């Protein structure tokens, strides 16, 4: 049986921290679905389509085992609909832990066949979050090295801080 994992998140936008988790997960699973999980009531900087396009751009279209999708529904239902049984999440500081623990427990209650698997962040990406990156970029700060070049250019365009 194929080991298929779903990696859900906002990815608003994708960062080098996300890419580190994705690259490592591809060594553990046969297939990985990066899922832009969105709430239509929440505002975001990039639209769902823009976020998916950026993920596809930076991860290359050559990796056949990687898929990009979006969903606004219940995560465990999505996971089962794709024939997967693992939810993949990345962990940074201790502050991530409590929320992630709650999510893992509720998802397990909702579907006992779905397991959440955590990968520890690479130490370079310990403080990298999409929110901090947006905040810095919006004020004209350089986030070079924290996001892929394609994302950097899109952030600069959004915030009008072109060099
Ligand atoms: P963010 O918290 O940056 O807005 P997302 O909601 O897109 O991120 O996060 C999706 C998943 O990726 C979550 O499990 C989150 O903990 C993980 N993640 C985000 N940034 C990093 C990082 N720098 N290193 C490891 N995992 C990360």
CSV table of C-alpha atoms and ligand atoms in Angstrom, one decimal:
chain,number,residue,atom,x,y,z
A,1,UNK,CA,0.0,0.0,0.0
A,2,UNK,CA,1.3,3.5,-0.9
A,3,UNK,CA,2.2,5.8,2.0
A,4,UNK,CA,0.4,9.1,1.1
A,5,UNK,CA,0.6,12.1,3.4
A,6,UNK,CA,-1.3,15.4,3.3
A,7,UNK,CA,0.6,18.5,4.4
A,8,UNK,CA,-2.0,21.2,5.2
A,9,UNK,CA,-1.4,24.8,5.9
A,10,UNK,CA,-2.2,28.4,4.9
A,11,UNK,CA,1.0,28.7,2.9
A,12,UNK,CA,0.4,32.5,2.6
A,13,UNK,CA,3.1,32.4,1.2
A,14,UNK,CA,5.2,29.3,1.1
A,15,UNK,CA,8.5,29.8,3.0
A,16,UNK,CA,11.9,27.9,3.1
A,17,UNK,CA,10.7,26.4,6.4
A,18,UNK,CA,7.8,24.7,4.6
A,19,UNK,CA,10.1,23.6,1.7
A,20,UNK,CA,12.4,22.0,4.2
A,21,UNK,CA,9.5,20.0,5.7
A,22,UNK,CA,8.3,19.0,2.2
A,23,UNK,CA,11.7,17.9,1.0
A,24,UNK,CA,12.3,15.7,4.0
A,25,UNK,CA,8.8,14.3,3.9
A,26,UNK,CA,9.3,13.2,0.3
A,27,UNK,CA,12.0,10.8,1.6
A,28,UNK,CA,9.4,9.3,4.0
A,29,UNK,CA,6.3,9.0,2.0
A,30,UNK,CA,5.5,7.7,-1.5
A,31,UNK,CA,3.3,10.7,-2.3
A,32,UNK,CA,2.8,14.0,-0.6
A,33,UNK,CA,-0.2,16.4,-1.1
A,34,UNK,CA,0.5,20.0,-0.2
A,35,UNK,CA,-2.9,21.3,0.7
A,36,UNK,CA,-3.8,24.9,0.9
A,37,UNK,CA,-6.4,24.7,3.6
A,38,UNK,CA,-8.4,27.9,3.6
A,39,UNK,CA,-11.3,29.5,5.4
A,40,UNK,CA,-13.3,31.7,3.0
A,41,UNK,CA,-14.1,34.0,5.9
A,42,UNK,CA,-10.4,34.7,6.6
A,43,UNK,CA,-8.4,37.3,4.8
A,44,UNK,CA,-5.1,36.4,3.3
A,45,UNK,CA,-2.4,38.2,1.3
A,46,UNK,CA,-2.3,35.8,-1.6
A,47,UNK,CA,-5.4,34.2,-3.1
A,48,UNK,CA,-5.8,30.4,-2.9
A,49,UNK,CA,-4.9,30.2,-6.6
A,50,UNK,CA,-1.8,32.4,-6.2
A,51,UNK,CA,-0.6,30.3,-3.2
A,52,UNK,CA,-1.0,27.1,-5.2
A,53,UNK,CA,0.7,28.6,-8.2
A,54,UNK,CA,3.7,29.7,-6.0
A,55,UNK,CA,4.0,26.3,-4.4
A,56,UNK,CA,4.0,24.6,-7.8
A,57,UNK,CA,6.5,27.2,-9.1
A,58,UNK,CA,9.1,26.8,-6.3
A,59,UNK,CA,8.8,23.0,-6.0
A,60,UNK,CA,9.3,22.4,-9.7
A,61,UNK,CA,6.8,20.5,-11.7
A,62,UNK,CA,9.1,17.5,-12.2
A,63,UNK,CA,8.4,15.7,-8.9
A,64,UNK,CA,5.6,13.3,-9.8
A,65,UNK,CA,5.1,12.3,-6.2
A,66,UNK,CA,4.1,15.8,-5.1
A,67,UNK,CA,0.7,17.2,-5.6
A,68,UNK,CA,-0.8,20.6,-4.8
A,69,UNK,CA,-4.5,21.1,-3.9
A,70,UNK,CA,-6.8,23.2,-1.9
A,71,UNK,CA,-9.8,22.6,0.4
A,72,UNK,CA,-12.1,24.5,2.7
A,73,UNK,CA,-13.6,21.4,4.2
A,74,UNK,CA,-12.9,19.1,7.1
A,75,UNK,CA,-9.3,18.0,6.9
A,76,UNK,CA,-9.8,14.3,7.9
A,77,UNK,CA,-12.5,14.0,5.2
A,78,UNK,CA,-10.1,15.4,2.6
A,79,UNK,CA,-7.4,13.0,3.8
A,80,UNK,CA,-9.6,9.9,3.4
A,81,UNK,CA,-11.0,11.1,0.0
A,82,UNK,CA,-7.4,11.1,-1.3
A,83,UNK,CA,-6.7,7.6,0.0
A,84,UNK,CA,-4.2,9.0,2.5
A,85,UNK,CA,-3.9,8.3,6.2
A,86,UNK,CA,-1.3,10.7,7.4
A,87,UNK,CA,-1.5,14.4,8.2
A,88,UNK,CA,2.0,16.0,8.2
A,89,UNK,CA,2.8,19.0,10.3
A,90,UNK,CA,6.0,20.9,11.0
A,91,UNK,CA,7.0,22.0,14.5
A,92,UNK,CA,9.0,25.1,15.4
A,93,UNK,CA,9.1,26.6,18.8
A,94,UNK,CA,7.3,25.3,21.9
A,95,UNK,CA,4.6,27.8,21.1
A,96,UNK,CA,3.5,25.6,18.1
A,97,UNK,CA,3.1,22.6,20.4
A,98,UNK,CA,-0.1,23.3,22.2
A,99,UNK,CA,-2.1,24.2,19.1
A,100,UNK,CA,-0.7,21.3,17.1
A,101,UNK,CA,-1.4,18.9,20.0
A,102,UNK,CA,-5.1,20.1,20.1
A,103,UNK,CA,-5.4,19.7,16.3
A,104,UNK,CA,-3.9,16.2,16.3
A,105,UNK,CA,-6.2,15.1,19.1
A,106,UNK,CA,-9.4,16.4,17.5
A,107,UNK,CA,-8.5,15.0,14.1
A,108,UNK,CA,-7.8,11.6,15.7
A,109,UNK,CA,-11.2,11.8,17.4
A,110,UNK,CA,-12.8,12.6,14.1
A,111,UNK,CA,-11.1,9.7,12.3
A,112,UNK,CA,-9.1,7.1,14.2
A,113,UNK,CA,-7.5,5.8,11.0
A,114,UNK,CA,-5.7,9.1,10.3
A,115,UNK,CA,-2.4,9.8,12.2
A,116,UNK,CA,-0.7,13.1,12.5
A,117,UNK,CA,3.1,13.0,12.0
A,118,UNK,CA,5.4,15.9,13.0
A,119,UNK,CA,8.7,16.8,11.7
A,120,UNK,CA,10.9,19.2,13.6
A,121,UNK,CA,11.9,22.3,11.7
A,122,UNK,CA,15.4,22.7,10.4
A,123,UNK,CA,17.3,25.0,12.9
A,124,UNK,CA,17.7,27.7,10.2
A,125,UNK,CA,13.9,28.0,10.0
A,126,UNK,CA,13.1,28.1,13.7
A,127,UNK,CA,11.8,31.6,13.5
A,128,UNK,CA,10.4,31.6,10.0
A,129,UNK,CA,6.7,32.0,9.7
A,130,UNK,CA,4.6,33.3,6.9
A,131,UNK,CA,3.1,35.9,9.2
A,132,UNK,CA,6.5,37.3,10.3
A,133,UNK,CA,7.7,37.3,6.8
A,134,UNK,CA,4.6,39.3,5.6
A,135,UNK,CA,5.1,41.8,8.5
A,136,UNK,CA,8.7,42.4,7.7
A,137,UNK,CA,8.2,42.6,4.0
A,138,UNK,CA,5.2,45.0,4.4
A,139,UNK,CA,7.5,47.4,6.2
A,140,UNK,CA,10.2,47.2,3.6
A,141,UNK,CA,12.5,44.7,5.5
A,142,UNK,CA,14.5,42.2,3.6
A,143,UNK,CA,13.3,38.6,3.8
A,144,UNK,CA,15.8,37.3,1.4
A,145,UNK,CA,17.0,33.8,2.3
A,146,UNK,CA,13.8,33.0,4.2
A,147,UNK,CA,11.6,32.5,1.1
A,148,UNK,CA,12.4,31.3,-2.5
A,149,UNK,CA,13.3,34.0,-5.0
A,150,UNK,CA,9.9,33.7,-6.7
A,151,UNK,CA,8.1,34.4,-3.5
A,152,UNK,CA,10.5,37.3,-2.7
A,153,UNK,CA,9.6,38.9,-6.0
A,154,UNK,CA,5.8,38.4,-5.4
A,155,UNK,CA,6.1,39.9,-1.9
A,156,UNK,CA,8.0,42.9,-3.2
A,157,UNK,CA,5.3,43.4,-5.9
A,158,UNK,CA,2.5,43.1,-3.4
A,159,UNK,CA,4.0,45.6,-1.1
A,160,UNK,CA,5.5,47.8,-3.8
A,161,UNK,CA,9.0,47.8,-2.4
A,162,UNK,CA,10.7,46.8,-5.7
A,163,UNK,CA,14.4,47.2,-5.6
B,1,LIG,P1,2.6,29.6,9.2
B,1,LIG,O1,2.5,29.2,10.7
B,1,LIG,O2,4.0,30.0,8.8
B,1,LIG,O3,1.6,30.6,8.8
B,1,LIG,P2,1.2,27.5,7.9
B,1,LIG,O4,-0.2,27.6,8.5
B,1,LIG,O5,1.2,27.7,6.4
B,1,LIG,O6,2.3,28.4,8.4
B,1,LIG,O7,1.8,26.1,8.3
B,1,LIG,C1,1.6,24.9,7.8
B,1,LIG,C2,2.5,23.9,8.5
B,1,LIG,O8,3.9,24.2,8.3
B,1,LIG,C3,2.3,23.9,10.1
B,1,LIG,O9,2.4,22.6,10.6
B,1,LIG,C4,3.4,24.8,10.5
B,1,LIG,O10,3.8,24.5,11.9
B,1,LIG,C5,4.5,24.3,9.6
B,1,LIG,N1,5.6,25.3,9.4
B,1,LIG,C6,5.4,26.6,9.1
B,1,LIG,N2,6.6,27.3,9.1
B,1,LIG,C7,7.5,26.3,9.4
B,1,LIG,C8,9.0,26.3,9.6
B,1,LIG,N3,9.7,27.4,9.5
B,1,LIG,N4,9.6,25.2,9.9
B,1,LIG,C9,8.8,24.0,10.1
B,1,LIG,N5,7.5,23.9,10.0
B,1,LIG,C10,6.9,25.1,9.6
